[in-house]
Structure formats: C-alpha cells, structure tokens
Short mmCIF file of C-alpha atoms and ligand atoms in Angstrom, two decimals:
data_model
loop_
_atom_site.label_atom_id
_atom_site.label_comp_id
_atom_site.label_asym_id
_atom_site.label_seq_id
_atom_site.Cartn_x
_atom_site.Cartn_y
_atom_site.Cartn_z
CA MET X 3 97.13 70.71 190.14
CA LYS X 4 96.09 74.20 190.99
CA LEU X 5 93.05 74.78 188.86
CA SER X 6 91.46 77.46 190.95
CA VAL X 7 94.67 79.44 190.95
CA SER X 8 95.12 79.12 187.23
CA ALA X 9 91.52 80.11 186.67
CA ARG X 10 92.00 83.14 188.85
CA ALA X 11 95.14 84.23 187.06
CA VAL X 12 93.51 83.75 183.69
CA ALA X 13 90.43 85.66 184.81
CA ALA X 14 92.68 88.49 185.91
CA GLY X 15 94.06 88.53 182.39
CA GLY X 16 90.59 89.17 181.05
CA MET X 17 90.18 85.99 179.04
CA ALA X 18 88.54 83.73 181.54
CA THR X 19 85.82 81.74 179.89
CA ALA X 20 87.43 81.24 176.50
CA LEU X 21 90.23 79.21 178.03
CA LEU X 22 88.08 77.11 180.31
CA LEU X 23 87.74 73.59 179.01
CA ALA X 24 85.07 71.03 179.78
CA GLY X 25 85.60 69.34 183.13
CA GLY X 26 87.16 72.40 184.66
CA ALA X 27 90.59 72.05 183.09
CA VAL X 28 92.29 75.23 182.03
CA ALA X 29 94.31 75.63 178.88
CA ASP X 30 97.80 77.03 179.08
CA ALA X 31 97.46 80.76 179.25
CA ALA X 32 99.03 82.91 176.56
CA SER X 33 102.75 83.28 177.16
CA SER X 34 102.37 86.88 178.25
CA ALA X 35 99.99 86.09 181.12
CA PRO X 36 101.14 84.40 184.30
CA SER X 37 99.24 81.13 184.64
CA ARG X 38 99.62 80.69 188.37
CA ALA X 39 100.14 82.63 191.56
CA ALA X 40 103.68 83.53 192.53
CA ALA X 41 105.69 80.85 194.29
CA ALA X 42 106.68 81.28 197.91
CA PRO X 43 109.89 83.22 198.42
CA ASP X 44 113.02 81.64 199.83
CA ILE X 45 113.07 82.46 203.53
CA PRO X 46 116.46 83.93 204.48
CA LEU X 47 118.19 81.75 207.07
CA ALA X 48 120.07 84.84 208.30
CA GLY X 49 116.75 86.49 209.16
CA VAL X 50 115.52 83.43 211.07
CA LYS X 51 118.83 83.19 212.95
CA ALA X 52 118.76 86.89 213.82
CA HIS X 53 115.45 86.29 215.60
CA LEU X 54 117.00 83.35 217.47
CA SER X 55 119.89 85.59 218.62
CA GLN X 56 117.39 88.09 219.94
CA LEU X 57 115.45 85.39 221.79
CA GLN X 58 118.74 84.10 223.26
CA SER X 59 119.65 87.61 224.45
CA ILE X 60 116.20 88.00 225.98
CA ALA X 61 116.60 84.72 227.91
CA THR X 62 120.10 85.65 229.05
CA ALA X 63 118.86 89.00 230.33
CA ASN X 64 115.93 87.38 232.16
CA GLY X 65 117.32 84.58 234.28
CA GLY X 66 118.12 82.19 231.42
CA ASN X 67 114.62 81.36 230.23
CA ARG X 68 111.55 82.60 228.39
CA ALA X 69 109.04 80.57 230.40
CA HIS X 70 105.36 81.22 231.05
CA GLY X 71 104.85 83.83 233.75
CA ARG X 72 108.49 84.94 233.66
CA PRO X 73 109.73 88.26 232.26
CA GLY X 74 111.56 86.57 229.38
CA TYR X 75 108.25 85.38 227.95
CA LYS X 76 106.68 88.81 227.72
CA ALA X 77 109.93 90.29 226.37
CA SER X 78 109.91 87.65 223.62
CA LEU X 79 106.34 88.52 222.73
CA ASP X 80 107.12 92.26 222.67
CA TYR X 81 110.03 91.62 220.28
CA LEU X 82 107.81 89.74 217.81
CA LYS X 83 104.89 92.15 218.13
CA ALA X 84 107.04 95.16 217.24
CA LYS X 85 108.30 93.43 214.07
CA LEU X 86 104.78 92.43 213.03
CA ASP X 87 103.27 95.85 213.74
CA ALA X 88 105.99 97.52 211.67
CA ALA X 89 105.28 95.08 208.81
CA GLY X 90 101.61 96.02 208.60
CA TYR X 91 99.99 93.25 210.64
CA THR X 92 96.99 93.75 212.88
CA THR X 93 98.22 92.26 216.15
CA THR X 94 96.23 91.13 219.16
CA VAL X 95 97.59 90.07 222.54
CA GLN X 96 95.25 87.58 224.18
CA GLN X 97 95.66 87.22 227.96
CA PHE X 98 94.91 84.21 230.10
CA THR X 99 95.84 82.89 233.53
CA ALA X 100 97.66 79.61 234.08
CA SER X 101 99.29 78.33 237.27
CA GLY X 102 98.46 81.63 238.91
CA ARG X 103 100.41 83.71 236.39
CA THR X 104 99.34 85.79 233.43
CA GLY X 105 100.03 84.28 230.03
CA TYR X 106 99.77 85.76 226.55
CA ASN X 107 99.09 84.62 223.00
CA LEU X 108 100.15 86.86 220.12
CA ILE X 109 97.88 86.81 217.06
CA ALA X 110 98.83 88.61 213.85
CA ASP X 111 96.31 89.04 211.04
CA TRP X 112 97.42 89.95 207.54
CA PRO X 113 94.76 92.31 206.20
CA GLY X 114 92.65 90.96 203.34
CA GLY X 115 91.61 87.57 202.04
CA ASP X 116 88.38 85.65 202.50
CA PRO X 117 87.37 85.78 206.19
CA ASN X 118 85.47 82.53 205.70
CA GLN X 119 88.67 80.71 204.75
CA VAL X 120 91.41 81.39 207.28
CA VAL X 121 94.83 79.75 207.03
CA MET X 122 96.72 79.81 210.32
CA ALA X 123 100.36 79.05 211.11
CA GLY X 124 101.49 78.95 214.72
CA SER X 125 104.21 78.04 217.19
CA HIS X 126 104.60 78.13 220.93
CA LEU X 127 106.80 80.98 222.08
CA ASP X 128 107.37 79.91 225.70
CA SER X 129 110.38 77.91 226.84
CA VAL X 130 110.62 75.60 229.81
CA SER X 131 112.02 77.32 232.91
CA SER X 132 115.25 75.30 232.75
CA GLY X 133 116.62 76.94 229.60
CA PRO X 134 116.35 79.54 226.84
CA GLY X 135 114.33 77.29 224.50
CA ILE X 136 116.05 78.14 221.25
CA ASN X 137 115.23 74.95 219.38
CA ASP X 138 112.11 74.40 221.57
CA ASN X 139 110.60 76.59 220.35
CA GLY X 140 112.53 79.64 219.23
CA SER X 141 113.04 77.73 215.99
CA GLY X 142 109.37 77.41 215.07
CA SER X 143 108.61 80.89 216.38
CA ALA X 144 111.37 82.47 214.28
CA ALA X 145 110.48 80.48 211.14
CA VAL X 146 106.85 81.56 211.40
CA LEU X 147 107.86 85.17 212.13
CA GLU X 148 110.18 85.32 209.13
CA THR X 149 107.44 83.82 206.94
CA ALA X 150 105.01 86.48 208.16
CA LEU X 151 107.58 89.17 207.37
CA ALA X 152 108.08 87.63 203.91
CA VAL X 153 104.33 87.90 203.29
CA SER X 154 104.64 91.60 204.05
CA ARG X 155 107.77 92.10 201.91
CA ALA X 156 106.03 90.38 198.98
CA GLN X 157 102.79 92.23 199.74
CA TYR X 158 101.23 88.83 199.14
CA LYS X 159 97.50 89.01 198.45
CA PRO X 160 96.22 85.45 198.84
CA ALA X 161 92.61 84.47 198.24
CA LYS X 162 92.34 83.21 201.83
CA HIS X 163 92.89 85.20 205.01
CA LEU X 164 96.25 84.65 206.71
CA ARG X 165 96.69 84.57 210.47
CA PHE X 166 99.87 83.85 212.40
CA ALA X 167 99.95 82.93 216.09
CA TRP X 168 102.51 82.50 218.87
CA TRP X 169 101.19 80.58 221.86
CA GLY X 170 101.93 81.03 225.53
CA ALA X 171 102.17 78.29 228.15
CA GLU X 172 102.51 75.33 225.78
CA GLU X 173 105.08 73.80 228.07
CA ILE X 174 102.67 73.57 230.97
CA GLY X 175 100.02 71.78 228.89
CA LEU X 176 99.06 73.55 225.64
CA VAL X 177 97.32 76.21 227.69
CA GLY X 178 97.54 79.19 225.32
CA SER X 179 96.42 77.37 222.18
CA ARG X 180 93.60 75.63 224.06
CA HIS X 181 92.48 78.99 225.43
CA TYR X 182 92.42 80.44 221.89
CA VAL X 183 90.42 77.54 220.45
CA ASN X 184 87.99 77.52 223.38
CA ARG X 185 87.33 81.22 222.93
CA LEU X 186 86.54 80.91 219.22
CA ALA X 187 82.86 81.10 218.36
CA THR X 188 81.59 77.89 216.78
CA GLY X 189 81.26 79.64 213.45
CA ASP X 190 84.82 80.92 213.62
CA ARG X 191 86.23 77.45 214.20
CA SER X 192 84.70 76.23 210.98
CA ARG X 193 86.15 79.23 209.13
CA ILE X 194 89.71 78.01 209.81
CA SER X 195 90.62 75.94 206.76
CA ALA X 196 94.03 74.91 208.09
CA TYR X 197 96.18 75.19 211.21
CA LEU X 198 99.91 74.57 210.62
CA ASN X 199 102.07 73.93 213.70
CA PHE X 200 105.82 74.34 214.02
CA ASP X 201 107.35 73.13 217.27
CA MET X 202 111.08 72.26 217.11
CA VAL X 203 112.25 72.65 213.52
CA GLY X 204 116.01 73.09 213.99
CA SER X 205 117.07 70.07 216.07
CA PRO X 206 120.87 69.63 216.08
CA ASN X 207 120.73 65.95 214.99
CA PRO X 208 117.67 66.43 212.82
CA GLY X 209 115.02 64.22 211.37
CA TYR X 210 112.46 65.46 208.86
CA PHE X 211 109.06 64.60 210.30
CA VAL X 212 105.70 65.59 208.84
CA TYR X 213 102.52 65.34 210.90
CA ASP X 214 100.20 62.60 209.64
CA ASP X 215 96.97 64.55 209.88
CA ASP X 216 95.07 66.37 207.15
CA PRO X 217 96.09 64.66 203.86
CA ALA X 218 96.20 67.83 201.75
CA ILE X 219 98.41 69.63 204.26
CA GLU X 220 100.65 66.60 204.67
CA LYS X 221 101.03 66.34 200.89
CA THR X 222 101.97 70.02 200.65
CA PHE X 223 104.87 69.48 203.04
CA LYS X 224 105.92 66.13 201.56
CA ASP X 225 105.96 67.60 198.05
CA TYR X 226 108.21 70.41 199.23
CA PHE X 227 110.79 68.08 200.77
CA GLY X 228 110.42 65.70 197.83
CA GLY X 229 111.41 68.56 195.54
CA LEU X 230 114.57 69.04 197.61
CA GLY X 231 115.29 65.31 197.49
CA VAL X 232 114.99 65.12 201.28
CA PRO X 233 113.14 62.03 202.54
CA THR X 234 110.54 62.55 205.25
CA GLU X 235 108.91 60.32 207.84
CA ILE X 236 105.63 60.58 209.64
CA GLU X 237 105.89 62.27 213.05
CA THR X 238 105.42 59.66 215.81
CA GLU X 239 107.29 61.09 218.80
CA GLY X 240 104.16 62.35 220.44
CA ASP X 241 101.01 63.16 218.56
CA GLY X 242 98.93 65.50 220.65
CA ARG X 243 102.02 66.91 222.35
CA SER X 244 101.84 70.33 220.74
CA ASP X 245 99.49 73.17 219.89
CA HIS X 246 97.84 71.55 216.89
CA ALA X 247 96.03 69.20 219.30
CA PRO X 248 93.33 71.67 220.46
CA PHE X 249 92.66 72.63 216.83
CA LYS X 250 92.43 69.00 215.78
CA SER X 251 90.01 68.30 218.65
CA ALA X 252 87.85 71.16 217.42
CA GLY X 253 87.68 69.67 213.92
CA VAL X 254 90.17 72.01 212.23
CA PRO X 255 92.42 70.40 209.56
CA VAL X 256 95.95 70.40 210.97
CA GLY X 257 99.50 69.65 209.91
CA GLY X 258 103.04 70.54 210.82
CA LEU X 259 106.74 69.81 210.87
CA PHE X 260 109.12 68.52 213.54
CA THR X 261 112.83 67.65 213.62
CA GLY X 262 112.79 65.49 216.76
CA ALA X 263 113.20 65.82 220.52
CA SER X 264 114.56 63.30 223.03
CA ARG X 265 114.08 60.14 220.97
CA ALA X 266 117.26 58.66 219.47
CA LYS X 267 118.01 58.70 215.74
CA THR X 268 118.16 55.16 214.35
CA ALA X 269 120.91 53.83 212.09
CA ALA X 270 118.47 53.84 209.16
CA GLN X 271 117.57 57.47 209.85
CA ALA X 272 121.24 58.49 210.08
CA ALA X 273 121.86 56.71 206.78
CA LYS X 274 119.27 58.82 204.97
CA TRP X 275 119.54 62.12 206.85
CA GLY X 276 123.11 62.14 208.11
CA GLY X 277 123.82 62.96 211.73
CA THR X 278 124.54 60.57 214.57
CA ALA X 279 122.77 57.26 215.08
CA GLY X 280 122.00 56.30 218.66
CA GLN X 281 121.94 59.93 219.74
CA ALA X 282 118.85 62.03 220.51
CA PHE X 283 117.55 64.32 217.78
CA ASP X 284 117.91 67.05 220.42
CA ARG X 285 120.24 66.19 223.30
CA CYS X 286 119.48 69.60 224.87
CA TYR X 287 115.72 69.11 224.84
CA HIS X 288 114.25 70.99 227.82
CA SER X 289 117.67 71.79 229.24
CA SER X 290 119.92 74.78 229.76
CA CYS X 291 122.00 73.90 226.67
CA ASP X 292 119.06 74.61 224.31
CA THR X 293 120.89 77.75 223.16
CA THR X 294 121.72 79.21 219.73
CA ALA X 295 124.44 76.52 219.57
CA ASN X 296 121.69 73.87 219.64
CA ILE X 297 120.50 74.43 216.07
CA ASP X 298 121.20 72.64 212.79
CA ASP X 299 121.23 75.41 210.18
CA THR X 300 120.35 73.14 207.27
CA ALA X 301 117.28 71.80 209.05
CA LEU X 302 116.23 75.28 210.15
CA ASN X 303 116.67 76.62 206.62
CA ARG X 304 114.73 73.80 204.92
CA ASN X 305 111.91 73.91 207.44
CA SER X 306 111.61 77.70 207.27
CA ASP X 307 111.29 77.47 203.49
CA ALA X 308 108.72 74.69 203.94
CA VAL X 309 106.66 76.92 206.26
CA ALA X 310 106.52 79.61 203.59
CA HIS X 311 105.78 77.08 200.85
CA ALA X 312 102.80 75.70 202.77
CA VAL X 313 101.50 79.14 203.76
CA TRP X 314 101.63 80.29 200.13
CA GLU X 315 100.21 77.12 198.61
CA LEU X 316 97.39 76.60 201.08
CA SER X 317 96.18 80.21 201.00
CA GLU X 318 95.97 80.67 197.21
N1 LIG G 10 105.78 69.92 222.33
C1 LIG G 10 106.89 69.29 222.99
C2 LIG G 10 107.52 70.36 223.84
O1 LIG G 10 107.44 71.49 223.51
C3 LIG G 10 107.91 68.73 222.05
C4 LIG G 10 107.43 67.59 221.27
C5 LIG G 10 107.51 66.31 221.62
C6 LIG G 10 106.74 67.64 220.03
N2 LIG G 10 106.92 65.55 220.67
C7 LIG G 10 106.47 66.33 219.69
C8 LIG G 10 106.36 68.65 219.19
C9 LIG G 10 105.79 66.03 218.52
C10 LIG G 10 105.70 68.36 218.02
C11 LIG G 10 105.41 67.05 217.70
O2 LIG G 10 108.12 70.05 224.83
ZN1 ZN G 11 107.92 72.69 222.15
#
C-alpha cells in the first residue's frame, strides 16, 4: 500500500479531505486524477552497457585496472562526474588518503526533496589492481549511474531527497564509504532513511540475491523480482563485505542486490535460475578476465531496473 503517495496525489488534485476515509484509507481518486506517483522507468540496458564499455576503455588505457590510487580510478570518477554534472546533479568529490595514496568518493545530489529524509544509492567504483573490474564493480556503478540519469530525464520530484554515491577504495577495506559515514554529523546520519548498495549485479553465472537487512527495503526488492517471476535468495556470501556495512554500523537502514562472486552455484540454484551448477557465480572475480565479456546481460538488465524501482518507491 502506498497511502501517503495516494494522499499526496489526491491533495494535488485539490480534493484531499473529501476522499480521506476513517483509518487513513484513501478512496479511489476520480478517473481523471492520477492516484499514485509515476512508476520507475525501465532502465535501458544499452545505456548501462555503454558505461561499462567506457570503464573498460579507461582500464585498458591505464594499465588494465581502475584501482585505488591508480590513474584508472580517477579517470573513472571523471567520466561519471561529467555525466552527472550535465544531467543537473550537484556533485562533490570527497578526498581521503588510504595506503599512502589519495582516494576519492563521488557524491551526486539531486536538487529538491526533504533534506530530513535522504535516500541514498551507492556502489564502489574502484577495481582490484589485477583487472578492469567490470562486474566488480563497474556493474553496480553503471546501474546506479543510469538510474541517476533516468531521474534527470524524468525530472523526478520525489518527496525525499535523493543522493547517489560512488565509493573509492572499497577493495582495500571499505575505506571510502567508511570515510563518508565517519565524516557525517550525527544529525546527518539519522537523516538518511535508506542506503541501497549495489556491488556485483551482472555476474556471468548469476544468482539473484537480496540483502537480508532492513525489512521494508528487502521487501521492495523482493516484490520487484516477484513481479518478474524471478525467485530470489537472501545474500549470504559475505555480509559486511561491501559498502553498506559502515552505514549499517551507524544505524542507517540498508539493503542491496548481489549476483554472486566466487562461491559456486548449486544444482538447486541452477534449476531455478539457469546457468551452470558447480561453477562460480563469477569465475573472473578479482581477476584480469573481469572484462565486458564477464557480464550476464539479463542479470544486469533486471538488476538495473530493480535499482530504479527501489529508488523511486523508497523516495516517494
Ligand atoms: N565486496 C566484495 C568485493 O568487492 C564482493 C562481495 C563478496 C560482495 N561478497 C559480497 C558484495 C556480498 C556484496 C555482498 O570484492
Ligand atoms: Zn566489489
């Protein structure tokens, strides 16, 4: 149910109180008035894949990786920042030092919305030094970027404030996201109503894993996949192994999606999701073969749409 949304839409139609029923229920609005906020748009897979091609080119031109402290990391960040600036975002580059090298987080705020209710979606943008990191984590980075660009194309005006983030130095211990959370004022932490994390969402032998954290966020993702008829499982390959962990530790409601890393797909999982039993979800995890060839398009497409669905639904 989306009572607050319906109430808002009805109020916008100028007939608020008359349609409010006892107990907070809302009658069906007149056929001429929309009764709920617009649904999330379909995120174009071609757009997400175009970002992955760019990240691959950046790695290739910079010694084969996009790792913390290496030129491919900053070039990746510059690519995203230019897209977000052109789309009307207010971007901030947050610097930190880790392992003796400068690291960077990229934060993009969509103007408007309630500053006391901030919905964040984020992904780590760094790769390991051994490869280009296209599934880990070009995939999440590109899905979040394309969702942010879709917000701009739709000129979406949610009730809550939207903030997107790309973290540096995840691969050396969640450094960028921890730095961001540690720098938040206590009051600002409590203003974040949700942090959604996307780290590896296009694994070539994919599973559909939903983080088992905040129940409302988890339900939002499960409902989306349920609507597609795609079964999901709870993520168990390593809770605390990605950038949601510092947010969770700070008391922020978190959630996210994951298509699997080095763990092997079971026969039962292959039966429901397809793919190859007994083989890793991502055989190129943390290696030089994590290229644009290391992506399952169907998984990337579904997860990108799920990112947008959750961003829209949770910010209404
Ligand atoms: N964060 C890990 C990495 O980047 C990958 C990973 C392993 C992961 N287990 C996970 C990500 C569970 C999200 C959830 O190397
Ligand atoms: Zn990762």
